[in-house]
Tab-separated table of C-alpha atoms in Angstrom:
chain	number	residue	atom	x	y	z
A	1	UNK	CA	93.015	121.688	63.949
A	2	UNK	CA	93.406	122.961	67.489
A	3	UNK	CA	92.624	120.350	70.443
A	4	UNK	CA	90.888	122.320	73.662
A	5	UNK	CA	91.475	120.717	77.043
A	6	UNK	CA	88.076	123.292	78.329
A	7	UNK	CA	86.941	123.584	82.166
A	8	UNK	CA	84.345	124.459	84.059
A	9	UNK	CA	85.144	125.978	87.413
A	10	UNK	CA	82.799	127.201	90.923
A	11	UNK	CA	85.173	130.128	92.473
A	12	UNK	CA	84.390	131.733	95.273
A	13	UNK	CA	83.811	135.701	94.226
A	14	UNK	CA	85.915	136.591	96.962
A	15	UNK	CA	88.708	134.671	95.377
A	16	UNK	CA	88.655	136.491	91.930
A	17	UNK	CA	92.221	138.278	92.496
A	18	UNK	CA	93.598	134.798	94.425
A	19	UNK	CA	92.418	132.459	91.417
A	20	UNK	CA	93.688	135.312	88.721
A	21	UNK	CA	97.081	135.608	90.560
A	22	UNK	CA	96.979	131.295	90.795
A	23	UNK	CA	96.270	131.248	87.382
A	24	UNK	CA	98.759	133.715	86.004
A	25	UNK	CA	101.505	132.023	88.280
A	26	UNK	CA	100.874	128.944	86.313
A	27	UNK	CA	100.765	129.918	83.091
A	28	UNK	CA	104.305	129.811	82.079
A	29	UNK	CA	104.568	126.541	83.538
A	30	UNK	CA	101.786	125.128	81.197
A	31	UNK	CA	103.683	126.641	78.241
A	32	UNK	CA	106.989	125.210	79.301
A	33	UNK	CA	104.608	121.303	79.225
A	34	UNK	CA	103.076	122.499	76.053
A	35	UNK	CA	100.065	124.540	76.364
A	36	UNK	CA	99.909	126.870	73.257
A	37	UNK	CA	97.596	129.179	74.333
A	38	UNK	CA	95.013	129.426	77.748
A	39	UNK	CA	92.962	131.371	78.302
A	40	UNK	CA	90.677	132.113	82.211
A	41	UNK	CA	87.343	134.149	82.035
A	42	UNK	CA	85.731	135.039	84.552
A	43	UNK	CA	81.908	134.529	84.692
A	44	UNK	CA	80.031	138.139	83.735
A	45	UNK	CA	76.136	137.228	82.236
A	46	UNK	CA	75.514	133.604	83.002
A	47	UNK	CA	72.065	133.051	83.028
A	48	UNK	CA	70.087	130.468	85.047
A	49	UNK	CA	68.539	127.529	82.967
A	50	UNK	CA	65.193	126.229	83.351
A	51	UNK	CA	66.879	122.384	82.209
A	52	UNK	CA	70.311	122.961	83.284
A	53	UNK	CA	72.835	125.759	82.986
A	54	UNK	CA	76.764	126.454	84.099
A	55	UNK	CA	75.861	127.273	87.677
A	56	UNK	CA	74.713	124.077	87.857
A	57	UNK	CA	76.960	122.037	85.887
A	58	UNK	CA	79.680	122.985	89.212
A	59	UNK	CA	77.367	123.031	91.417
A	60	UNK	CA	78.174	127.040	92.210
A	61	UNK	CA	77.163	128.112	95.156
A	62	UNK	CA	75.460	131.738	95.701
A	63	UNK	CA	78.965	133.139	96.912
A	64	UNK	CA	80.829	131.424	93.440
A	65	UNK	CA	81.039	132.841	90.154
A	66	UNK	CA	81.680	130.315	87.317
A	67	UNK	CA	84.672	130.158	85.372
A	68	UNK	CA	85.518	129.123	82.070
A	69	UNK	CA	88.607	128.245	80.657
A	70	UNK	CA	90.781	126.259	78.115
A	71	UNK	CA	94.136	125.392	77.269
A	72	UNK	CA	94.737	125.151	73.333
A	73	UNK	CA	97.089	122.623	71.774
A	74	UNK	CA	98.620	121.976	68.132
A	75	UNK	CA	96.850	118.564	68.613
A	76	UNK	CA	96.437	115.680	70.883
A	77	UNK	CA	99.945	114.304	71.292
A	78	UNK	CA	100.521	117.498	72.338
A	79	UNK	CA	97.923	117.577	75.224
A	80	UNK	CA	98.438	113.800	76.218
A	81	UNK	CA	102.539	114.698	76.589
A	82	UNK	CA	101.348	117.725	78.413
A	83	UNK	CA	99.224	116.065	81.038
A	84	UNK	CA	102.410	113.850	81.464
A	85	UNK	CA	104.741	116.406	83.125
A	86	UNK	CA	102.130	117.905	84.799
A	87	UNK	CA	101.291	114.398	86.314
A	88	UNK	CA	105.529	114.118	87.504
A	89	UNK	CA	106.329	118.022	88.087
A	90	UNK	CA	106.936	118.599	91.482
A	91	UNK	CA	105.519	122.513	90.595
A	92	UNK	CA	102.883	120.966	90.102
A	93	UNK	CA	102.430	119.192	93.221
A	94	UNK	CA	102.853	122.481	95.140
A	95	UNK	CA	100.711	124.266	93.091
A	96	UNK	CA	97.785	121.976	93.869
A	97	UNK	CA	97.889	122.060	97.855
A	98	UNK	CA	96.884	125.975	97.631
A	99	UNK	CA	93.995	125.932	95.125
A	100	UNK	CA	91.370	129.366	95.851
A	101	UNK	CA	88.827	127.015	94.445
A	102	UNK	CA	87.145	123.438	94.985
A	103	UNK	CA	88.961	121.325	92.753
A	104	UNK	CA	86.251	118.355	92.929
A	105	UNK	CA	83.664	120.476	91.589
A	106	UNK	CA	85.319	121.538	88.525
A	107	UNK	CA	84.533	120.127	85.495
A	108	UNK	CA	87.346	118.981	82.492
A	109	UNK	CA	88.055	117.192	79.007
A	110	UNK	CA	89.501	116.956	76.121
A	111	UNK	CA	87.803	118.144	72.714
A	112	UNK	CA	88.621	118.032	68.972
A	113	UNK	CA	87.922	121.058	66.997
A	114	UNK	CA	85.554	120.807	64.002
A	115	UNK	CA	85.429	124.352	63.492
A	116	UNK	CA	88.085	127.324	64.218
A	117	UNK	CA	88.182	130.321	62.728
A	118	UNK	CA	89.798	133.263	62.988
A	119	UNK	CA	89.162	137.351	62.476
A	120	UNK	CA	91.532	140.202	63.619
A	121	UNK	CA	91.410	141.379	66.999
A	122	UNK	CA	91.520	140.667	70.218
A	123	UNK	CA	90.254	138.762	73.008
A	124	UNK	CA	88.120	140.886	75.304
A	125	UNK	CA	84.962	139.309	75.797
A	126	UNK	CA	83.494	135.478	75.377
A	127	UNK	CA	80.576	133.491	75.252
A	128	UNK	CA	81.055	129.824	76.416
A	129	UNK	CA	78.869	127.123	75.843
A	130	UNK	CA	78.632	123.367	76.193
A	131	UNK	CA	75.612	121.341	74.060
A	132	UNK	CA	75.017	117.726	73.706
A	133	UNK	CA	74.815	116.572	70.321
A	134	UNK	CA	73.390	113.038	68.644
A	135	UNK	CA	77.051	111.258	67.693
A	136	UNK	CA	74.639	110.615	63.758
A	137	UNK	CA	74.450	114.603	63.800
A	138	UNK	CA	78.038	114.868	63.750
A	139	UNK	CA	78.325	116.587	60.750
A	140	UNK	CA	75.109	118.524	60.158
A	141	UNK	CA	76.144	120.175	63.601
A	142	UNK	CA	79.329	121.183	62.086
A	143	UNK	CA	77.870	122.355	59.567
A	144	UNK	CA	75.013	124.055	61.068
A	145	UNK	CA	78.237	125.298	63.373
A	146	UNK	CA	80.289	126.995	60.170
A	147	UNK	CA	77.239	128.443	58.898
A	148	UNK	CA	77.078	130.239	62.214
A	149	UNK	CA	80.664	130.788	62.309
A	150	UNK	CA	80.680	133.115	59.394
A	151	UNK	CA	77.536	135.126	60.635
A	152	UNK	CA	79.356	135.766	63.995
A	153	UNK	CA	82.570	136.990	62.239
A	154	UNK	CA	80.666	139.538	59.933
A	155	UNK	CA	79.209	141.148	62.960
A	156	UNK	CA	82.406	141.505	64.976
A	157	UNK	CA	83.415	138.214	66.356
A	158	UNK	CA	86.948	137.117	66.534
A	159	UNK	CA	87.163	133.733	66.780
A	160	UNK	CA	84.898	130.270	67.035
A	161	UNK	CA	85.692	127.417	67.994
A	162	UNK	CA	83.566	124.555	67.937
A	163	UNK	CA	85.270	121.264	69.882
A	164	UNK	CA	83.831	117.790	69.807
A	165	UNK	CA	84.319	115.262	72.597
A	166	UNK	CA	87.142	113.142	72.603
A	167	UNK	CA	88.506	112.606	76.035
A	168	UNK	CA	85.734	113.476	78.215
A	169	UNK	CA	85.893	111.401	81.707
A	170	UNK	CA	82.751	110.713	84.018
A	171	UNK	CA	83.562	112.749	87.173
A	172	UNK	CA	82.456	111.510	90.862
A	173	UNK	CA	80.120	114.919	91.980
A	174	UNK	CA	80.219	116.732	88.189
A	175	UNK	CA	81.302	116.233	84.484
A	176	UNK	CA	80.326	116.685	80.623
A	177	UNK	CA	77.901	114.184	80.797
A	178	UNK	CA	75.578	115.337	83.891
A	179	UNK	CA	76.140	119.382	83.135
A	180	UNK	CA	74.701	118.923	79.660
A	181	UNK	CA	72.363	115.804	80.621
A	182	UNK	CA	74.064	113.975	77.879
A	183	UNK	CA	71.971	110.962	76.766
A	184	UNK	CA	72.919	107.638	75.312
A	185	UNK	CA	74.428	108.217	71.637
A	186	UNK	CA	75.105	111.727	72.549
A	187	UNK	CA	78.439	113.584	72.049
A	188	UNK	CA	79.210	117.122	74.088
A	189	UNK	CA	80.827	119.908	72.352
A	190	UNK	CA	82.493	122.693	74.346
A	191	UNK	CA	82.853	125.648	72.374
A	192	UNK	CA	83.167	129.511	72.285
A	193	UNK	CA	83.029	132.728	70.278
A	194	UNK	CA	85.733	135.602	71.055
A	195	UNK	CA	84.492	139.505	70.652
A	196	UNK	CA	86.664	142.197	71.360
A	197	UNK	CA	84.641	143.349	74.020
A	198	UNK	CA	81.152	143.394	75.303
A	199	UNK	CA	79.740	146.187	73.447
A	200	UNK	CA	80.739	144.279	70.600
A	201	UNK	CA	79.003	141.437	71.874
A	202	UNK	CA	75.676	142.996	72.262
A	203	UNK	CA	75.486	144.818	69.628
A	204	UNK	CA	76.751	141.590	67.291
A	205	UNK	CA	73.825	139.175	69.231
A	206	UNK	CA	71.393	142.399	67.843
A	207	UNK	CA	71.729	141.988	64.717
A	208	UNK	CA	72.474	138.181	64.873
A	209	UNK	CA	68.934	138.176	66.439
A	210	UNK	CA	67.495	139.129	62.758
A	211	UNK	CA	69.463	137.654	60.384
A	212	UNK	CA	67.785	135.258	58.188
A	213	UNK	CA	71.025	133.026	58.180
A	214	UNK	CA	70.621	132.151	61.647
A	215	UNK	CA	66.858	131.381	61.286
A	216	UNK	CA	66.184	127.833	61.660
A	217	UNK	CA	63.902	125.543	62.058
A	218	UNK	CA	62.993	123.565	65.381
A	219	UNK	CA	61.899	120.385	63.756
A	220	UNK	CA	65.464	119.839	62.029
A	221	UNK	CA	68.221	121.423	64.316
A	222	UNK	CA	70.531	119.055	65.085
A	223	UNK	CA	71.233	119.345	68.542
A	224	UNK	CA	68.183	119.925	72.024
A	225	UNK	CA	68.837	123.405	72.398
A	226	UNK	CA	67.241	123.375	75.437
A	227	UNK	CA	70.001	121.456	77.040
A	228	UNK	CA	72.505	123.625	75.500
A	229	UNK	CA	74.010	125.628	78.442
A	230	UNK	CA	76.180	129.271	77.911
A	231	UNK	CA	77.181	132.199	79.362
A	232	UNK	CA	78.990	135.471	78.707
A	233	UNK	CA	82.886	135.887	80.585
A	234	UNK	CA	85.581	138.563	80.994
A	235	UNK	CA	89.147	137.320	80.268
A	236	UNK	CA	91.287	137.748	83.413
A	237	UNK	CA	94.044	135.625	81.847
A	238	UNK	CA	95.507	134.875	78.261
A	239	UNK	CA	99.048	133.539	77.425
């Protein structure tokens, strides 16, 4: 199963074309460490929260747009050698001085996938999300989670991935913990469907929207979907 290193980044909308160009610089240096696949996405329909939501989880300012992005590895050796030439690359080093964003603000960790499937197609479109989930409701979330998986697929979707916390540090301004007001004997998953495009997207929520499969009931979901925090993004880099 894939490991996801995911983040949560406040960049300054002016920056869009000086964080794409950043990011796209960088990307064949994380595959040389490792990365298999990353993938940038710029923030498009994130909507404000009346518990929490991503604009908060960075602290975004009105000028920032929120960014989500993940790196995908074959599995957590992978990811933990990874880090380790990133940590003693002197690229790396000279990369960080000239970051177009605030690097304390963003938000990173390492998750296990529990679900990922695939569908034809590609990436054009992508709702994120990050929900805090009982650690006992492990596996009715993942099931719940594949249940879902399947409905998304039929109506378009290309891929879900549904990533369980596994390396997940407490940050000094923002993290995991705070953006999803994670309680005690709570878990946060970080996780994301891929459509080929928007129109795809809307139209597949539409129908999602009325299908008895994803009909369930309050009292027994296992997760506090009102803590569960999401938003729709635009790739502006895969490789």
């Amino acid at each position: 199963m894939t490991y996801v290193e995911g983040f949560v980044v406040a960049v300054p909308t002016a920056n869009k074309e000086a964080y794409r160009k950043h990011a796209a610089d960088a990307a064949p240096l994380f595959k040389e460490f490792g990365v298999a696949r990353m993938v940038e996405c710029w923030g498009d329909d994130v909507p404000d929260g009346k518990v929490n939501d991503l604009k908060g989880a960075v602290q975004a300012k009105p000028d920032e747009t929120v960014v989500f992005s993940w790196f995908e590895y074959p599995d957590k050796q992978a990811r933990d050698a990874a880090n380790e030439k990133m940590m003693s690359d002197p690229r790396m080093a000279s990369m960080g001085g000239e970051m177009p964003f605030d690097g304390k603000r963003m938000i990173i960790g390492g998750f296990d996938s529990i679900v990922d499937d695939r569908a034809d197609g590609a990436t054009g479109y992508v709702d994120g999300y990050v929900v805090p989930v009982p650690d006992g409701n492990k596996e009715a979330y993942r099931a719940l989670a594949q249940k879902a998986s399947e409905v998304f697929r039929d109506y378009g979707a290309t891929r879900v991935v549904e990533a369980w916390a596994d390396d997940v540090p407490d940050g000094k301004l923002t993290d995991y913990a705070r953006a999803a007001h994670k309680k005690d004997g709570e878990s946060v998953v970080y996780s994301w469907v891929e459509w080929p495009d928007k129109e795809t997207r809307t139209a597949g929520w539409e129908k999602m929207m009325t299908d008895e499969r994803m009909k369930h009931d309050p009292e027994t979901n296992p997760f506090d979907g009102k803590r569960m925090i999401y938003g729709g993004f635009a790739p502006i880099v895969e490789a």
